[in-house]
Coordinates of N, CA, C and O in Angstrom, one line a residue:
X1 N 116.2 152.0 101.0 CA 114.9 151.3 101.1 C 115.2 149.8 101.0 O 116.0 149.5 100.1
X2 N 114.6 148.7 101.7 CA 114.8 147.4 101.6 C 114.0 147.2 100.6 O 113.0 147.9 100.3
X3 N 114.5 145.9 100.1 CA 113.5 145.2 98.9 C 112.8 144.1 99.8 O 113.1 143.4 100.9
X4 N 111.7 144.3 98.9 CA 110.7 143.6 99.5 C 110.6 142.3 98.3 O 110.4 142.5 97.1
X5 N 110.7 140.9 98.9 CA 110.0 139.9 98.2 C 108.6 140.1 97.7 O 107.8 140.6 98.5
X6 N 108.2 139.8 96.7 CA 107.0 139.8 96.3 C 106.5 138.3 96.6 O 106.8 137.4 95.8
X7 N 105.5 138.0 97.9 CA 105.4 136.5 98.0 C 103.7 136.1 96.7 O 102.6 136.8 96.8
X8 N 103.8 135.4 96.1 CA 103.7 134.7 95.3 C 102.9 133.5 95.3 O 103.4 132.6 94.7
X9 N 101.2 132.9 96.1 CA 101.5 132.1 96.3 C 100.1 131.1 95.3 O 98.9 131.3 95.1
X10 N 100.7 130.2 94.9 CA 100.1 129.5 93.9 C 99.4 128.1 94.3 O 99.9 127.7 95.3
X11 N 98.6 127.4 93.8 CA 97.9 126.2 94.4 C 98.7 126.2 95.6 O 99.3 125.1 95.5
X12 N 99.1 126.8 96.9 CA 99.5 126.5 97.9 C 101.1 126.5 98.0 O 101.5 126.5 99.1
X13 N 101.8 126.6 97.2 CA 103.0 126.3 97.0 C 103.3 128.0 96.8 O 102.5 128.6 96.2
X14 N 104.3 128.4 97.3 CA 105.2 129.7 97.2 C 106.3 129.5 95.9 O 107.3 128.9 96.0
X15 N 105.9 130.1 95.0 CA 106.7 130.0 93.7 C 107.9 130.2 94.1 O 108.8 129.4 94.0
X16 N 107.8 132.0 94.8 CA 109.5 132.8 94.7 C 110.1 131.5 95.4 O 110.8 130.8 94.6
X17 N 110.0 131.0 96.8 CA 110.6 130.0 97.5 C 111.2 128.8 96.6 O 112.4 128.4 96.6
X18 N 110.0 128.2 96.0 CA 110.3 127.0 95.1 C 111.3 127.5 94.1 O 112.1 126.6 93.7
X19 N 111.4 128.8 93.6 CA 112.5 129.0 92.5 C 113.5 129.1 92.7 O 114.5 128.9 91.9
X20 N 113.6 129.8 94.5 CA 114.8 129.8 95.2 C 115.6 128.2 95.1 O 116.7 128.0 94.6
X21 N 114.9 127.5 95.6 CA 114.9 126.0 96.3 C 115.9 125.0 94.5 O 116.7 124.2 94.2
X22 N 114.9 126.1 93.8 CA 115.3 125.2 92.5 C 117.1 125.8 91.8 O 118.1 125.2 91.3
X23 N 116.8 127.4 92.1 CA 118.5 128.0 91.8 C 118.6 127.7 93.0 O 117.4 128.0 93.4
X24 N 119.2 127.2 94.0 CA 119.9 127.1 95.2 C 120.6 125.5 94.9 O 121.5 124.9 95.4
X25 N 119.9 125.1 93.9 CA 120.1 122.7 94.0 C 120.5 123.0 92.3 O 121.1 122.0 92.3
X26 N 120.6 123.4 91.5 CA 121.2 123.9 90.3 C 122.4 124.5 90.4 O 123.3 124.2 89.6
X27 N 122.7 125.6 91.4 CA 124.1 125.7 91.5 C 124.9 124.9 92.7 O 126.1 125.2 93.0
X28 N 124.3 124.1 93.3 CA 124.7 123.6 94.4 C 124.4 121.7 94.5 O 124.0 121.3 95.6
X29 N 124.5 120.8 93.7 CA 123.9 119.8 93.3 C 123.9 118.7 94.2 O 123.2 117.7 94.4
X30 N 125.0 119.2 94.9 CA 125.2 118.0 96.2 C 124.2 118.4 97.2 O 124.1 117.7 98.2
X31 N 123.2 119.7 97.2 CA 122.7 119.8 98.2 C 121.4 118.9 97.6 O 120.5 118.7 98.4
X32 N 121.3 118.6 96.8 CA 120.3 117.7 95.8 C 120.1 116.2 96.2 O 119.2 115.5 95.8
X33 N 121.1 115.8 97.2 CA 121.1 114.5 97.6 C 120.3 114.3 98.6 O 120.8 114.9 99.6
X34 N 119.3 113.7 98.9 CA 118.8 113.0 100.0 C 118.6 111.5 100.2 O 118.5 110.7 99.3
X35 N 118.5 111.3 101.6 CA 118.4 109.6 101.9 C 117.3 109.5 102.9 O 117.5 110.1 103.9
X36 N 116.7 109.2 102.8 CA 115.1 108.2 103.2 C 115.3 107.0 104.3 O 116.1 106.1 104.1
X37 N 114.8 107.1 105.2 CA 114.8 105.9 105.8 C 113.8 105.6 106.2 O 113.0 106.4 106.6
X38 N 113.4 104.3 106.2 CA 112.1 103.9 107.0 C 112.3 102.7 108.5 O 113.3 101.9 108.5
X39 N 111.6 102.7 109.1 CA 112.0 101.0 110.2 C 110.8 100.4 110.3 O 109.9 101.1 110.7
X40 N 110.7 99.4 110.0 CA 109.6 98.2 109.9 C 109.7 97.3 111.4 O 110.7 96.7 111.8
X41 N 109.0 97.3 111.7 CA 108.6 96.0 112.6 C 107.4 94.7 112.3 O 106.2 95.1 112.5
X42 N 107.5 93.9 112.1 CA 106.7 92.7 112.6 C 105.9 92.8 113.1 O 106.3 94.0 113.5
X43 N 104.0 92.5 113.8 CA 103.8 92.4 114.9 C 103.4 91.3 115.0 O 103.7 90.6 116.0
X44 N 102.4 90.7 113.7 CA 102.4 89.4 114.1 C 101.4 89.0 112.7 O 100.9 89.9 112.0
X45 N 101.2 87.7 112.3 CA 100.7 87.3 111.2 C 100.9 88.0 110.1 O 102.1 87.9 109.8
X46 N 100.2 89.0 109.3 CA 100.7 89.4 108.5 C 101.0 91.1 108.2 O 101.2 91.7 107.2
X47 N 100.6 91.5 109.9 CA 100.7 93.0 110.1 C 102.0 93.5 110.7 O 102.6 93.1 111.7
X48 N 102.2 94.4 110.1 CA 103.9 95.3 110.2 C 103.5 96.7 110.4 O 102.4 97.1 109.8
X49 N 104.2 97.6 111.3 CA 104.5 98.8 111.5 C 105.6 99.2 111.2 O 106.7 98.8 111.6
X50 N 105.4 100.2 110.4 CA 106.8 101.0 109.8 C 106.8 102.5 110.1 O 105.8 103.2 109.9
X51 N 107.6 102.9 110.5 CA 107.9 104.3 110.9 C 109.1 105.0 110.1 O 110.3 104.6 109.9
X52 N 108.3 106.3 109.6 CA 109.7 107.3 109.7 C 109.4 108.5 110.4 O 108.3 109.0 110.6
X53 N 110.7 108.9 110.7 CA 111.1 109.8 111.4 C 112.4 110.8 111.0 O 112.6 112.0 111.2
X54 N 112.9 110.0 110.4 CA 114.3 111.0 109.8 C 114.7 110.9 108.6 O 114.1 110.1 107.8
X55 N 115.9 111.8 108.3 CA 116.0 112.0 106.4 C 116.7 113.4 106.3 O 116.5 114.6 106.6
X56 N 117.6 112.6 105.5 CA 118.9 113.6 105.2 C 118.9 114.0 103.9 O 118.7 113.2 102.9
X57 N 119.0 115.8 103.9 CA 118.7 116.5 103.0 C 118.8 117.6 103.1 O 118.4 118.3 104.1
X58 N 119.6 118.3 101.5 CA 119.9 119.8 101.9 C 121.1 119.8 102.5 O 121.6 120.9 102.5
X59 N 121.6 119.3 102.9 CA 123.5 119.3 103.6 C 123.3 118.8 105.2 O 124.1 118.9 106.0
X60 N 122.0 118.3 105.4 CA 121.5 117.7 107.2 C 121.0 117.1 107.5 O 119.9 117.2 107.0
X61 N 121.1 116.5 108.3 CA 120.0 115.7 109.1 C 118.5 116.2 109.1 O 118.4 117.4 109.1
X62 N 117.8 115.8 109.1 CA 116.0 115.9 109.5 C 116.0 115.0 110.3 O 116.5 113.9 110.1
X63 N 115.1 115.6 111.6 CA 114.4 114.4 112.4 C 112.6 115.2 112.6 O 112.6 116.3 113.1
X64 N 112.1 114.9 112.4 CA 110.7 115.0 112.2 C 110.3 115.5 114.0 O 111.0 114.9 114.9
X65 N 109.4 116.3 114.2 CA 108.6 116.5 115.8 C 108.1 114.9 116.4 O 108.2 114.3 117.5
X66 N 107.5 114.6 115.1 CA 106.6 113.5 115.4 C 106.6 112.5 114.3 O 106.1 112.7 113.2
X67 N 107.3 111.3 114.8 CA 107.3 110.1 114.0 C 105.7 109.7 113.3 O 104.6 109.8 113.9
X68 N 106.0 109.2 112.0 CA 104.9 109.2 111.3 C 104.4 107.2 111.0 O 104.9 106.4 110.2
X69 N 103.5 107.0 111.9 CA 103.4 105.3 111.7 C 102.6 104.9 111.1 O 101.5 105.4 111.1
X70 N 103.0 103.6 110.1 CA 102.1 102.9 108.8 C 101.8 101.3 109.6 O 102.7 100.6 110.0
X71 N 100.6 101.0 109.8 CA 100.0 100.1 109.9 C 100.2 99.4 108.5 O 100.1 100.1 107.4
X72 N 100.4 98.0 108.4 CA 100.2 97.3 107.0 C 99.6 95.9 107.7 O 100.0 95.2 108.7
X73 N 98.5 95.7 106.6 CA 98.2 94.3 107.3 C 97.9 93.8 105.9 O 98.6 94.2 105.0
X74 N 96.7 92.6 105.8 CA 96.0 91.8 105.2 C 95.0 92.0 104.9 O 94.8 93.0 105.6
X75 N 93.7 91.7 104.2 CA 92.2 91.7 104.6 C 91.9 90.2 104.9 O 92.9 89.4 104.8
X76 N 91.0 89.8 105.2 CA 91.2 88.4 105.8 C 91.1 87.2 104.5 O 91.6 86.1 104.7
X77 N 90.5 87.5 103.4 CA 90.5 86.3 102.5 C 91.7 86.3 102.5 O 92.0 85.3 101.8
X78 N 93.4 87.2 103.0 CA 94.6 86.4 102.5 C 95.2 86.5 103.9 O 96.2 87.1 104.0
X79 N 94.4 85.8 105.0 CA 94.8 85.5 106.3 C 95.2 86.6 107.2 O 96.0 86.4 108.1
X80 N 94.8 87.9 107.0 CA 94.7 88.9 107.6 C 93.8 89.2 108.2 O 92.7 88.7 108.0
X81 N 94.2 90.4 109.3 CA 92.9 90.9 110.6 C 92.7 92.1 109.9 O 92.0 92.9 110.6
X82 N 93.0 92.6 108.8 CA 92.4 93.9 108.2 C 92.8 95.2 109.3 O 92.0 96.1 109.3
X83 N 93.9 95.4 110.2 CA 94.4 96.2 110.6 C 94.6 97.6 110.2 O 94.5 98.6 110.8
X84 N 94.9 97.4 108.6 CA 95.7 98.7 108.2 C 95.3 98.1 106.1 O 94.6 97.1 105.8
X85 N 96.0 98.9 105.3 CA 95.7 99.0 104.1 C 97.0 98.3 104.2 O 97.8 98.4 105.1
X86 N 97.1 97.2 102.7 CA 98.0 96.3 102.5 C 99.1 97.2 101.6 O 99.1 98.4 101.1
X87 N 99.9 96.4 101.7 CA 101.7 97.0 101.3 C 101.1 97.4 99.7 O 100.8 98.5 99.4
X88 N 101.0 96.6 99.1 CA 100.5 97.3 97.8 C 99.8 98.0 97.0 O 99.8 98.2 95.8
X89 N 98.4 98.5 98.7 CA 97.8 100.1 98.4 C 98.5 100.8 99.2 O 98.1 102.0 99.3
X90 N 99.6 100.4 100.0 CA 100.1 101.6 100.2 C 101.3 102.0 99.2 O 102.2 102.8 99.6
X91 N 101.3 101.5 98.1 CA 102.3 101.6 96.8 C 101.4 102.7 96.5 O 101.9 103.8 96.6
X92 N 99.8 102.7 96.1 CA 99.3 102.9 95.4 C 99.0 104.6 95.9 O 98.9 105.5 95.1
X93 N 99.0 104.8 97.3 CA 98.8 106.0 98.0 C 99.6 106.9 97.9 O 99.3 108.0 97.8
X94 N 101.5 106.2 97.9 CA 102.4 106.7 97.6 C 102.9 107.1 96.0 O 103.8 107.7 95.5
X95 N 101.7 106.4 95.5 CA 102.0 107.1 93.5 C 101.3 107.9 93.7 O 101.8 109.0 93.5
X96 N 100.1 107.9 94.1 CA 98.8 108.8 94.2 C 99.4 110.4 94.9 O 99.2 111.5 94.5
X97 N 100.1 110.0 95.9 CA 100.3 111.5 96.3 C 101.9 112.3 96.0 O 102.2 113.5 96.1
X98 N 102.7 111.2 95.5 CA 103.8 111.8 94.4 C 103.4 112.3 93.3 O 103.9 113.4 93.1
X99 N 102.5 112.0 92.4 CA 102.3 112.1 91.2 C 101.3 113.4 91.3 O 101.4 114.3 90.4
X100 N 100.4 113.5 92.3 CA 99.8 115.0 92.5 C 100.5 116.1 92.5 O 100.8 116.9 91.7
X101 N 100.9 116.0 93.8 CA 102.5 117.1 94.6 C 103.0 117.2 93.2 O 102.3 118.1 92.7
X102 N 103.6 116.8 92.5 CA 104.5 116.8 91.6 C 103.9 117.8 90.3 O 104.5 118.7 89.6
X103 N 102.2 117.1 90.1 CA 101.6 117.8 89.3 C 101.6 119.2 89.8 O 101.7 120.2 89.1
X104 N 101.3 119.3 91.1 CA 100.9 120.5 91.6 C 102.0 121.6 91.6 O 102.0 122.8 91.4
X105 N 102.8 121.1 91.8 CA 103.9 122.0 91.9 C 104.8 122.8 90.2 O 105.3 123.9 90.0
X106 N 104.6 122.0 89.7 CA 104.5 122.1 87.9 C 103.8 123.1 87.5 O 104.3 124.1 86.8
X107 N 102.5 123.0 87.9 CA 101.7 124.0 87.7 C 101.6 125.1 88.0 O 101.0 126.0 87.4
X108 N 102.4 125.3 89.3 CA 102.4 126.1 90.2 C 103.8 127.2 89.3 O 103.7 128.3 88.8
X109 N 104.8 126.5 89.3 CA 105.8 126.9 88.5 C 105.5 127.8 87.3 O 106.0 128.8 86.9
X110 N 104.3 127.1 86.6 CA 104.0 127.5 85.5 C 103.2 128.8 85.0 O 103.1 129.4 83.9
X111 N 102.2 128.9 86.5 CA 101.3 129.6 86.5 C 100.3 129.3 86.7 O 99.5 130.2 86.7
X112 N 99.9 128.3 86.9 CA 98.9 127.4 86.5 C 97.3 127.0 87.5 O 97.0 125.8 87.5
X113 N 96.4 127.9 88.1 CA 95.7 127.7 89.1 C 95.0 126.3 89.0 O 94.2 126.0 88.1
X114 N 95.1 125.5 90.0 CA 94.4 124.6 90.4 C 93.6 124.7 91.3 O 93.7 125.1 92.4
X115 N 92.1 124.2 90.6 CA 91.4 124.9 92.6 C 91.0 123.2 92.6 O 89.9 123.4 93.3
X116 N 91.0 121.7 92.3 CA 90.4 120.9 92.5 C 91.3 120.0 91.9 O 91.5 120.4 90.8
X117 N 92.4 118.4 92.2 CA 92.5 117.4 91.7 C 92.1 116.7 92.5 O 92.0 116.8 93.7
X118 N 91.6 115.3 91.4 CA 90.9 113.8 92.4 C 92.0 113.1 91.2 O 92.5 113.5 90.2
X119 N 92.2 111.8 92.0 CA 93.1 110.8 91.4 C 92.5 109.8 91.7 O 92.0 109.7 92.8
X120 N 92.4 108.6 90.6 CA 92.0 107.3 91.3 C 92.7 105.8 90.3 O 92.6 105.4 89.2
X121 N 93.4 105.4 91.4 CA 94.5 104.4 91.2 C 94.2 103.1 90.8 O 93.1 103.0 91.3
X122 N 94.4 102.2 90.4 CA 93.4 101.2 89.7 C 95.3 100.3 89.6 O 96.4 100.8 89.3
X123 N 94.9 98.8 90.0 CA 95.9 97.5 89.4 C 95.8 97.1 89.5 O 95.4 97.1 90.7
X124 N 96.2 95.8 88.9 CA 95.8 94.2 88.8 C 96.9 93.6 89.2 O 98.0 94.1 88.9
X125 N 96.9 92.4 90.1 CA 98.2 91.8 91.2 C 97.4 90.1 90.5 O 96.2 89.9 90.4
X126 N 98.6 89.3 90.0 CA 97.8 87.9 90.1 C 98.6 87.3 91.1 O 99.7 87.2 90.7
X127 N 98.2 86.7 92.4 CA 99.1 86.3 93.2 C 99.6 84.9 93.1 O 100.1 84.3 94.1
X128 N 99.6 84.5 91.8 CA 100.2 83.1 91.6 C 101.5 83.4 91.6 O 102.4 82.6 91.9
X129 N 101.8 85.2 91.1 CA 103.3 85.4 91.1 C 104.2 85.6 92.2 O 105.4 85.5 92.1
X130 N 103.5 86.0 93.5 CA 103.6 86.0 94.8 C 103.8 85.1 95.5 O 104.7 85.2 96.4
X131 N 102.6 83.6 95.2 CA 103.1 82.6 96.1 C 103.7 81.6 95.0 O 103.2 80.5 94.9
X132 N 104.8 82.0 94.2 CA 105.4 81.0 93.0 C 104.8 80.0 93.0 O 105.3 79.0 93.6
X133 N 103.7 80.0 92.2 CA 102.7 79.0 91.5 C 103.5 79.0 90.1 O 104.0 78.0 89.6
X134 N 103.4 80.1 89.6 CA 103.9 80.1 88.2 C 104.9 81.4 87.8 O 104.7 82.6 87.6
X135 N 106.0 80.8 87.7 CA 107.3 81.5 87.2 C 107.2 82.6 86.3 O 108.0 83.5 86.5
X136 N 106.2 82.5 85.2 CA 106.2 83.4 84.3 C 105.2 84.5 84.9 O 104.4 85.1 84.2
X137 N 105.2 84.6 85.8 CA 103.6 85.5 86.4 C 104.9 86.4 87.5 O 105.9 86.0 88.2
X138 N 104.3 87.6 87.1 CA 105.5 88.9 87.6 C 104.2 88.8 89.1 O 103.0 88.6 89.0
X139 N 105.1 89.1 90.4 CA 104.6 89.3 91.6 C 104.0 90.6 92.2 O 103.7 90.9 93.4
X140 N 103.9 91.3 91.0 CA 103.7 92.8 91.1 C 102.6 93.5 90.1 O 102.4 93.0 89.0
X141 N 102.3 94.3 90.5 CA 101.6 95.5 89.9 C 101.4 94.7 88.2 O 102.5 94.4 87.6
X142 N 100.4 94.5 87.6 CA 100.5 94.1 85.7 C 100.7 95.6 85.2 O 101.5 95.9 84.3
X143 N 99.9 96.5 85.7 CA 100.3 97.7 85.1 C 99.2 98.3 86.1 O 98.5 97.5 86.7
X144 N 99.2 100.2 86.4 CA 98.7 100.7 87.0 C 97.7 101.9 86.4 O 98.2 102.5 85.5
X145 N 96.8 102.2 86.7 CA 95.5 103.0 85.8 C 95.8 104.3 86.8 O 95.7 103.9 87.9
X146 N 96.1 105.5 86.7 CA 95.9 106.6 87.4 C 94.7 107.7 86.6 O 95.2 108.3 85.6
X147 N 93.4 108.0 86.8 CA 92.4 108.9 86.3 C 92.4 110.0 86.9 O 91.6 110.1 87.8
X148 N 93.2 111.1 86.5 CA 92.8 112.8 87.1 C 91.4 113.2 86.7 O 90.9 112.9 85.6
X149 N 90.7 113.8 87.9 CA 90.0 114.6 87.4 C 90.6 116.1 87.8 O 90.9 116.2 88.9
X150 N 90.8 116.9 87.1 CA 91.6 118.2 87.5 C 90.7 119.6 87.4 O 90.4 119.8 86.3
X151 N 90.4 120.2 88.0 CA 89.5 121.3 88.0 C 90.1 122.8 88.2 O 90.3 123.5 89.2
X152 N 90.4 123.3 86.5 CA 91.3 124.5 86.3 C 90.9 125.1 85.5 O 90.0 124.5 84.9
X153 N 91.2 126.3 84.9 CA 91.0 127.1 84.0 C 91.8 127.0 83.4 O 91.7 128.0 82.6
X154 N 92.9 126.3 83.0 CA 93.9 125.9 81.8 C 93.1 125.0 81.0 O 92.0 124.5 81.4
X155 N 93.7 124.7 79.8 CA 93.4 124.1 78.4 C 93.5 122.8 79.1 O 94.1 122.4 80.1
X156 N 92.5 122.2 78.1 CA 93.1 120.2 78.5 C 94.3 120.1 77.4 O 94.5 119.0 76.9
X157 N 94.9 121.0 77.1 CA 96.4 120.8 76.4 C 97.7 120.6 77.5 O 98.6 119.8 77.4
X158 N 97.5 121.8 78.6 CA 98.2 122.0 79.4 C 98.0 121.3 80.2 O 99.0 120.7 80.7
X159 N 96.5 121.0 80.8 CA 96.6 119.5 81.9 C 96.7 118.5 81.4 O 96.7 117.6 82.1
X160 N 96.9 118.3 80.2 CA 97.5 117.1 79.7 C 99.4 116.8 79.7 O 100.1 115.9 79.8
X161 N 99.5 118.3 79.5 CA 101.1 118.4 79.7 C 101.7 118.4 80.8 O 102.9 118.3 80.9
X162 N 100.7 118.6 81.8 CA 101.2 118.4 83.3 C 101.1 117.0 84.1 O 101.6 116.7 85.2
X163 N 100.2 116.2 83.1 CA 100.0 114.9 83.9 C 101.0 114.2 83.2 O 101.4 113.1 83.6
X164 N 101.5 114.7 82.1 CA 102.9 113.7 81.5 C 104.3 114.2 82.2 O 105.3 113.4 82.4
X165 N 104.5 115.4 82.5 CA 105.2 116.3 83.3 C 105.2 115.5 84.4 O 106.3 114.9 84.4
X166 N 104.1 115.0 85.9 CA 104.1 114.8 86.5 C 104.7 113.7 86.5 O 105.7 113.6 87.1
X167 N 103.9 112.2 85.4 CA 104.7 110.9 85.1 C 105.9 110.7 85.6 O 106.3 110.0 86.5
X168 N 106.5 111.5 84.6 CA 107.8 111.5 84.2 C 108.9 112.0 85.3 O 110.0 111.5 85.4
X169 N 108.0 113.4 86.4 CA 109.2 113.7 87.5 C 109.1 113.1 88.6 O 110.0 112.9 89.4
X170 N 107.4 112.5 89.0 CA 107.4 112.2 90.2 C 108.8 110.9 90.6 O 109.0 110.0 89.9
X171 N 109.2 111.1 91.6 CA 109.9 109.8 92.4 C 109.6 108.4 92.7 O 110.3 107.3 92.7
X172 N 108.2 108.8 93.3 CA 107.8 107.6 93.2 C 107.1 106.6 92.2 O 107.2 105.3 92.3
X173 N 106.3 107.6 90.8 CA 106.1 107.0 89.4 C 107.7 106.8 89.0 O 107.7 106.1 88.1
X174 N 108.8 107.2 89.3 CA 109.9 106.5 88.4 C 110.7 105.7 89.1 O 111.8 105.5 88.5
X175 N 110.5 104.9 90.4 CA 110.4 104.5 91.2 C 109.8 102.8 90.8 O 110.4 101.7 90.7
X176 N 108.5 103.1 90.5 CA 107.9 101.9 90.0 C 107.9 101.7 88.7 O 107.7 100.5 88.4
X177 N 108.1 102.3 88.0 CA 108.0 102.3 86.4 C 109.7 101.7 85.8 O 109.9 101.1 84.7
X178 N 110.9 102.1 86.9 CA 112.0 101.8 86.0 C 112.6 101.1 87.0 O 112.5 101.4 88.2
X179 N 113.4 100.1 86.6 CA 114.3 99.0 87.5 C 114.8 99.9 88.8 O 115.7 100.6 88.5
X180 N 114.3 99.9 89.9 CA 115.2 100.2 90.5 C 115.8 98.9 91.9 O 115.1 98.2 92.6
X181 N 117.4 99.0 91.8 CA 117.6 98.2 92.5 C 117.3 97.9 94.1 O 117.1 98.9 94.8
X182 N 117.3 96.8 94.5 CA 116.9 96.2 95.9 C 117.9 95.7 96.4 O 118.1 94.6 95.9
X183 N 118.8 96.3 97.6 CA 119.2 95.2 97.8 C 119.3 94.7 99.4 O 119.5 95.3 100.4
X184 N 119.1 93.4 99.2 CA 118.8 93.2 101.1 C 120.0 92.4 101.3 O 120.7 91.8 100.4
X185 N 120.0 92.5 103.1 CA 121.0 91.7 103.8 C 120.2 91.6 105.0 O 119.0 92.0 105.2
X186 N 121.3 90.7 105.8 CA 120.8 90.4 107.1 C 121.8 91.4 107.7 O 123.0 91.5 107.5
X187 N 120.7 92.1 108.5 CA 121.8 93.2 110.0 C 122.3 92.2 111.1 O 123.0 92.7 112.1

């Protein structure tokens, strides 16, 4: 008689799979390595299109069916045509949807039914540090507000332990939260 997987599936995520995914990168650590690419273009004043499409991971290449394109502009009080959402709500979209996934998946792990999260991202930019007005004024983010509302039948002990859980694994919260280096050249 074959064995049958028991599929498993939790806020949307398939546990057995993810546990697979997790013993498979535990005994196998180099398959743990991935690299990200993105390509930016210019188009004009202060709107850029950036695309990805590929990303190596798992021991291979990825190339995506269909390239995924980000509009980034301005709103017009900072000489923008309001095209697209600016580079530093699209920071904010990219904590927003790391720090969920991340939660969700945690939970998922744990047992944990989710039938509802809302997230809402909140920070303060003073742009004197952007257009060096003043040296001591950081060009970024002063700090960032993330408010779950989470809608589960667990304790607010355990959704508390999942949103520090989340903090702490997502990529993109440790990403912004801890030095990470930049480094540019000319191609």
């Amino acid at each position: 008689m074959e064995s049958q997987q028991i599929q498993k599936v939790i806020n949307g995520v398939d546990v057995p799979q993810l546990t697979q995914i997790i013993d498979n990168l535990t005994n196998n650590p180099d398959q743990a390595q991935f690299h990200f690419c993105a390509r930016n273009n210019w188009i004009n004043g202060s709107e850029n299109q950036t695309t990805v499409s590929e990303f190596y991971g798992g021991g291979k290449k990825h190339v995506r069916s269909k390239p995924f394109v980000f509009t980034k502009d301005e709103p017009p009080i900072f000489l923008g045509h309001d095209m697209g959402a600016n580079p530093v709500e699209y920071a904010l979209t990219a904590l927003a949807g790391c720090v969920t996934t991340t939660l969700v998946y945690y939970a998922s792990a744990m047992n944990v039914k989710i039938n509802k999260v809302e997230s809402t991202l909140e920070g303060d930019i003073d742009l004197r540090g952007l257009l060096n007005i003043d040296e001591n004024v950081k060009a970024g983010y002063q700090s960032i507000d993330i408010k779950f509302k989470i809608d589960s039948d667990a304790s607010p002990e355990v959704l508390e332990k999942l949103m520090v859980i989340a903090k702490k694994h997502s990529p993109v919260a440790s990403t912004i939260a801890n030095a990470t280096p930049i480094n540019i050249s000319l191609a």
